PDB file of C-alpha atoms in Angstrom:
ATOM      1  CA  MET J1478       5.059  -2.012  93.368  1.00 59.00           C
ATOM      2  CA  PHE J1479       3.460   0.452  90.943  1.00 63.00           C
ATOM      3  CA  GLN J1480       2.958  -2.348  88.415  1.00 66.00           C
ATOM      4  CA  GLN J1481       1.231  -4.537  91.006  1.00 74.00           C
ATOM      5  CA  ASP J1482      -1.092  -1.669  91.995  1.00 86.00           C
ATOM      6  CA  TYR J1483      -1.908  -1.146  88.337  1.00 89.00           C
ATOM      7  CA  ILE J1484      -2.715  -4.834  87.837  1.00 91.00           C
ATOM      8  CA  MET J1485      -4.847  -4.847  91.002  1.00 93.00           C
ATOM      9  CA  ARG J1486      -6.861  -1.897  89.668  1.00 94.00           C
ATOM     10  CA  GLN J1487      -7.258  -3.586  86.279  1.00 94.00           C
ATOM     11  CA  ILE J1488      -8.564  -6.754  87.927  1.00 95.00           C
ATOM     12  CA  GLU J1489     -10.998  -4.755  90.031  1.00 95.00           C
ATOM     13  CA  MET J1490     -12.273  -2.770  87.043  1.00 94.00           C
ATOM     14  CA  PHE J1491     -12.677  -5.943  84.983  1.00 93.00           C
ATOM     15  CA  ALA J1492     -14.589  -7.698  87.779  1.00 95.00           C
ATOM     16  CA  ARG J1493     -16.874  -4.720  88.375  1.00 94.00           C
ATOM     17  CA  THR J1494     -17.581  -4.348  84.658  1.00 94.00           C
ATOM     18  CA  LEU J1495     -18.307  -8.058  84.386  1.00 94.00           C
ATOM     19  CA  ALA J1496     -20.688  -7.971  87.358  1.00 94.00           C
ATOM     20  CA  LEU J1497     -22.447  -4.920  85.955  1.00 94.00           C
ATOM     21  CA  LEU J1498     -22.830  -6.355  82.456  1.00 91.00           C
ATOM     22  CA  VAL J1499     -23.893  -9.843  83.457  1.00 92.00           C
ATOM     23  CA  PHE J1500     -25.702  -9.343  86.770  1.00 91.00           C
ATOM     24  CA  ARG J1501     -26.603  -5.654  86.574  1.00 92.00           C
ATOM     25  CA  LYS J1502     -25.007  -4.981  89.926  1.00 91.00           C
ATOM     26  CA  GLU J1503     -21.891  -3.110  90.956  1.00 84.00           C
ATOM     27  CA  GLU J1504     -20.996  -5.357  93.875  1.00 85.00           C
ATOM     28  CA  THR J1505     -18.514  -8.144  93.183  1.00 88.00           C
ATOM     29  CA  ALA J1506     -18.820  -9.956  96.515  1.00 88.00           C
ATOM     30  CA  TYR J1507     -20.990 -13.053  96.575  1.00 85.00           C
ATOM     31  CA  GLU J1508     -23.363 -13.427  99.486  1.00 81.00           C
ATOM     32  CA  LEU J1509     -24.199 -17.040 100.302  1.00 78.00           C
ATOM     33  CA  ARG J1510     -27.899 -17.153 101.079  1.00 82.00           C
ATOM     34  CA  GLU J1511     -29.138 -19.519 103.761  1.00 83.00           C
ATOM     35  CA  GLU J1512     -31.220 -21.545 101.316  1.00 82.00           C
ATOM     36  CA  GLU J1513     -28.104 -22.138  99.169  1.00 79.00           C
ATOM     37  CA  ALA J1514     -25.905 -23.341 102.006  1.00 75.00           C
ATOM     38  CA  GLU J1515     -26.295 -27.048 101.285  1.00 83.00           C
ATOM     39  CA  THR J1516     -26.509 -26.814  97.507  1.00 84.00           C
ATOM     40  CA  GLN J1517     -23.647 -27.628  95.158  1.00 87.00           C
ATOM     41  CA  LYS J1518     -23.089 -23.902  94.744  1.00 89.00           C
ATOM     42  CA  GLY J1519     -22.958 -23.321  98.489  1.00 92.00           C
ATOM     43  CA  ARG J1520     -20.522 -26.159  99.001  1.00 94.00           C
ATOM     44  CA  LEU J1521     -18.313 -24.858  96.189  1.00 96.00           C
ATOM     45  CA  TYR J1522     -18.288 -21.364  97.696  1.00 95.00           C
ATOM     46  CA  ARG J1523     -17.281 -22.683 101.124  1.00 95.00           C
ATOM     47  CA  LEU J1524     -14.648 -24.997  99.621  1.00 97.00           C
ATOM     48  CA  LEU J1525     -13.050 -22.154  97.661  1.00 98.00           C
ATOM     49  CA  ARG J1526     -12.930 -19.998 100.787  1.00 97.00           C
ATOM     50  CA  GLN J1527     -11.429 -22.829 102.846  1.00 97.00           C
ATOM     51  CA  LEU J1528      -8.767 -23.758 100.293  1.00 98.00           C
ATOM     52  CA  THR J1529      -7.840 -20.115  99.825  1.00 97.00           C
ATOM     53  CA  GLU J1530      -7.476 -19.606 103.568  1.00 96.00           C
ATOM     54  CA  GLU J1531      -5.222 -22.677 103.661  1.00 97.00           C
ATOM     55  CA  GLY J1532      -3.051 -21.190 100.912  1.00 96.00           C
ATOM     56  CA  LYS J1533      -4.152 -23.792  98.376  1.00 98.00           C
ATOM     57  CA  ILE J1534      -5.102 -21.289  95.709  1.00 98.00           C
ATOM     58  CA  ASN J1535      -4.172 -23.421  92.713  1.00 97.00           C
ATOM     59  CA  GLU J1536      -6.274 -26.292  94.031  1.00 98.00           C
ATOM     60  CA  ALA J1537      -9.161 -23.902  94.671  1.00 98.00           C
ATOM     61  CA  GLU J1538      -8.924 -22.571  91.135  1.00 98.00           C
ATOM     62  CA  ASP J1539      -8.892 -26.112  89.742  1.00 98.00           C
ATOM     63  CA  ARG J1540     -12.054 -26.903  91.706  1.00 98.00           C
ATOM     64  CA  LEU J1541     -13.681 -23.728  90.434  1.00 98.00           C
ATOM     65  CA  PHE J1542     -13.008 -24.602  86.804  1.00 98.00           C
ATOM     66  CA  GLU J1543     -14.203 -28.177  87.343  1.00 98.00           C
ATOM     67  CA  ALA J1544     -17.493 -26.822  88.697  1.00 97.00           C
ATOM     68  CA  LEU J1545     -18.210 -24.203  86.029  1.00 97.00           C
ATOM     69  CA  ASP J1546     -21.340 -25.036  84.102  1.00 96.00           C
ATOM     70  CA  PRO J1547     -22.404 -23.071  81.010  1.00 93.00           C
ATOM     71  CA  GLU J1548     -26.033 -23.577  82.077  1.00 93.00           C
ATOM     72  CA  ASP J1549     -25.475 -22.009  85.513  1.00 93.00           C
ATOM     73  CA  LEU J1550     -24.480 -18.380  85.205  1.00 91.00           C
ATOM     74  CA  SER J1551     -24.645 -17.961  88.974  1.00 89.00           C
ATOM     75  CA  LEU J1552     -21.328 -19.813  89.212  1.00 95.00           C
ATOM     76  CA  LEU J1553     -19.743 -16.833  87.487  1.00 96.00           C
ATOM     77  CA  GLU J1554     -20.757 -14.796  90.545  1.00 94.00           C
ATOM     78  CA  ILE J1555     -18.756 -17.165  92.715  1.00 96.00           C
ATOM     79  CA  ALA J1556     -15.811 -16.944  90.317  1.00 97.00           C
ATOM     80  CA  ILE J1557     -15.830 -13.144  90.440  1.00 97.00           C
ATOM     81  CA  ASP J1558     -15.944 -13.246  94.234  1.00 97.00           C
ATOM     82  CA  PHE J1559     -13.095 -15.797  94.318  1.00 98.00           C
ATOM     83  CA  TYR J1560     -10.785 -13.722  92.143  1.00 98.00           C
ATOM     84  CA  MET J1561     -11.614 -10.503  93.977  1.00 97.00           C
ATOM     85  CA  ARG J1562     -10.727 -12.185  97.278  1.00 97.00           C
ATOM     86  CA  LEU J1563      -7.413 -13.255  95.760  1.00 98.00           C
ATOM     87  CA  ASN J1564      -6.850  -9.741  94.461  1.00 97.00           C
ATOM     88  CA  ALA J1565      -7.311  -8.380  97.992  1.00 96.00           C
ATOM     89  CA  MET J1566      -4.532 -10.627  99.323  1.00 96.00           C
ATOM     90  CA  GLU J1567      -1.080  -9.288 100.062  1.00 94.00           C
ATOM     91  CA  GLU J1568       1.611  -9.983  97.489  1.00 93.00           C
ATOM     92  CA  GLU J1569       3.523 -12.148  99.978  1.00 95.00           C
ATOM     93  CA  GLU J1570       0.473 -14.344 100.609  1.00 96.00           C
ATOM     94  CA  LEU J1571       0.050 -14.936  96.905  1.00 96.00           C
ATOM     95  CA  GLU J1572       3.735 -15.731  96.477  1.00 96.00           C
ATOM     96  CA  ARG J1573       3.664 -18.253  99.348  1.00 96.00           C
ATOM     97  CA  ALA J1574       0.768 -19.960  97.608  1.00 96.00           C
ATOM     98  CA  GLY J1575       2.625 -19.991  94.289  1.00 96.00           C
ATOM     99  CA  TYR J1576       0.182 -17.596  92.662  1.00 97.00           C
ATOM    100  CA  SER J1577       0.408 -14.177  91.008  1.00 96.00           C
ATOM    101  CA  ARG J1578      -1.739 -11.189  90.124  1.00 95.00           C
ATOM    102  CA  GLU J1579      -1.299 -12.066  86.461  1.00 95.00           C
ATOM    103  CA  GLU J1580      -2.874 -15.456  87.170  1.00 97.00           C
ATOM    104  CA  ILE J1581      -5.797 -13.716  88.868  1.00 97.00           C
ATOM    105  CA  GLN J1582      -6.273 -11.572  85.785  1.00 96.00           C
ATOM    106  CA  GLN J1583      -6.019 -14.562  83.442  1.00 96.00           C
ATOM    107  CA  GLY J1584      -8.331 -16.755  85.507  1.00 97.00           C
ATOM    108  CA  LEU J1585     -11.034 -14.122  85.737  1.00 97.00           C
ATOM    109  CA  ALA J1586     -10.847 -13.469  81.986  1.00 96.00           C
ATOM    110  CA  GLU J1587     -11.022 -17.202  81.284  1.00 97.00           C
ATOM    111  CA  CYS J1588     -14.137 -17.562  83.447  1.00 97.00           C
ATOM    112  CA  ALA J1589     -15.752 -14.646  81.638  1.00 96.00           C
ATOM    113  CA  ARG J1590     -14.967 -16.185  78.228  1.00 95.00           C
ATOM    114  CA  PHE J1591     -16.378 -19.516  79.427  1.00 96.00           C
ATOM    115  CA  TYR J1592     -19.708 -17.722  79.824  1.00 95.00           C
ATOM    116  CA  GLY J1593     -19.393 -15.914  76.509  1.00 93.00           C
ATOM    117  CA  VAL J1594     -18.168 -12.561  77.806  1.00 90.00           C
ATOM    118  CA  ASP J1595     -14.961 -11.176  76.327  1.00 83.00           C
ATOM    119  CA  LEU J1596     -14.065  -7.715  77.600  1.00 75.00           C
ATOM    120  CA  GLY J1597     -10.642  -7.449  76.148  1.00 64.00           C
TER     121      GLY J1597
END
């Protein structure tokens, strides 16, 4: 349990640092604005939330990586939000979905590197 708490804190610190460096904000949650609701970004955000709620985390992550675009840094905001939502899940929920905290950590780091940010 101690190891999982440690990994959770590492993920949170990494996400906050990433948000601060890239977006100059401390908040890691993404707020879908009304004008974005029907954009590709809005649809991706809702799809990730839906798949996660259905326990289809691996599919959601695949969709995230398919959507990442080096020209659209705002998608990194959605990625940070996605991984922070996963990090907030109970260990049992992650296990049922076939996912782990280590995968959260790796996925977030991979998204950061995709956008040219390497914090570790």
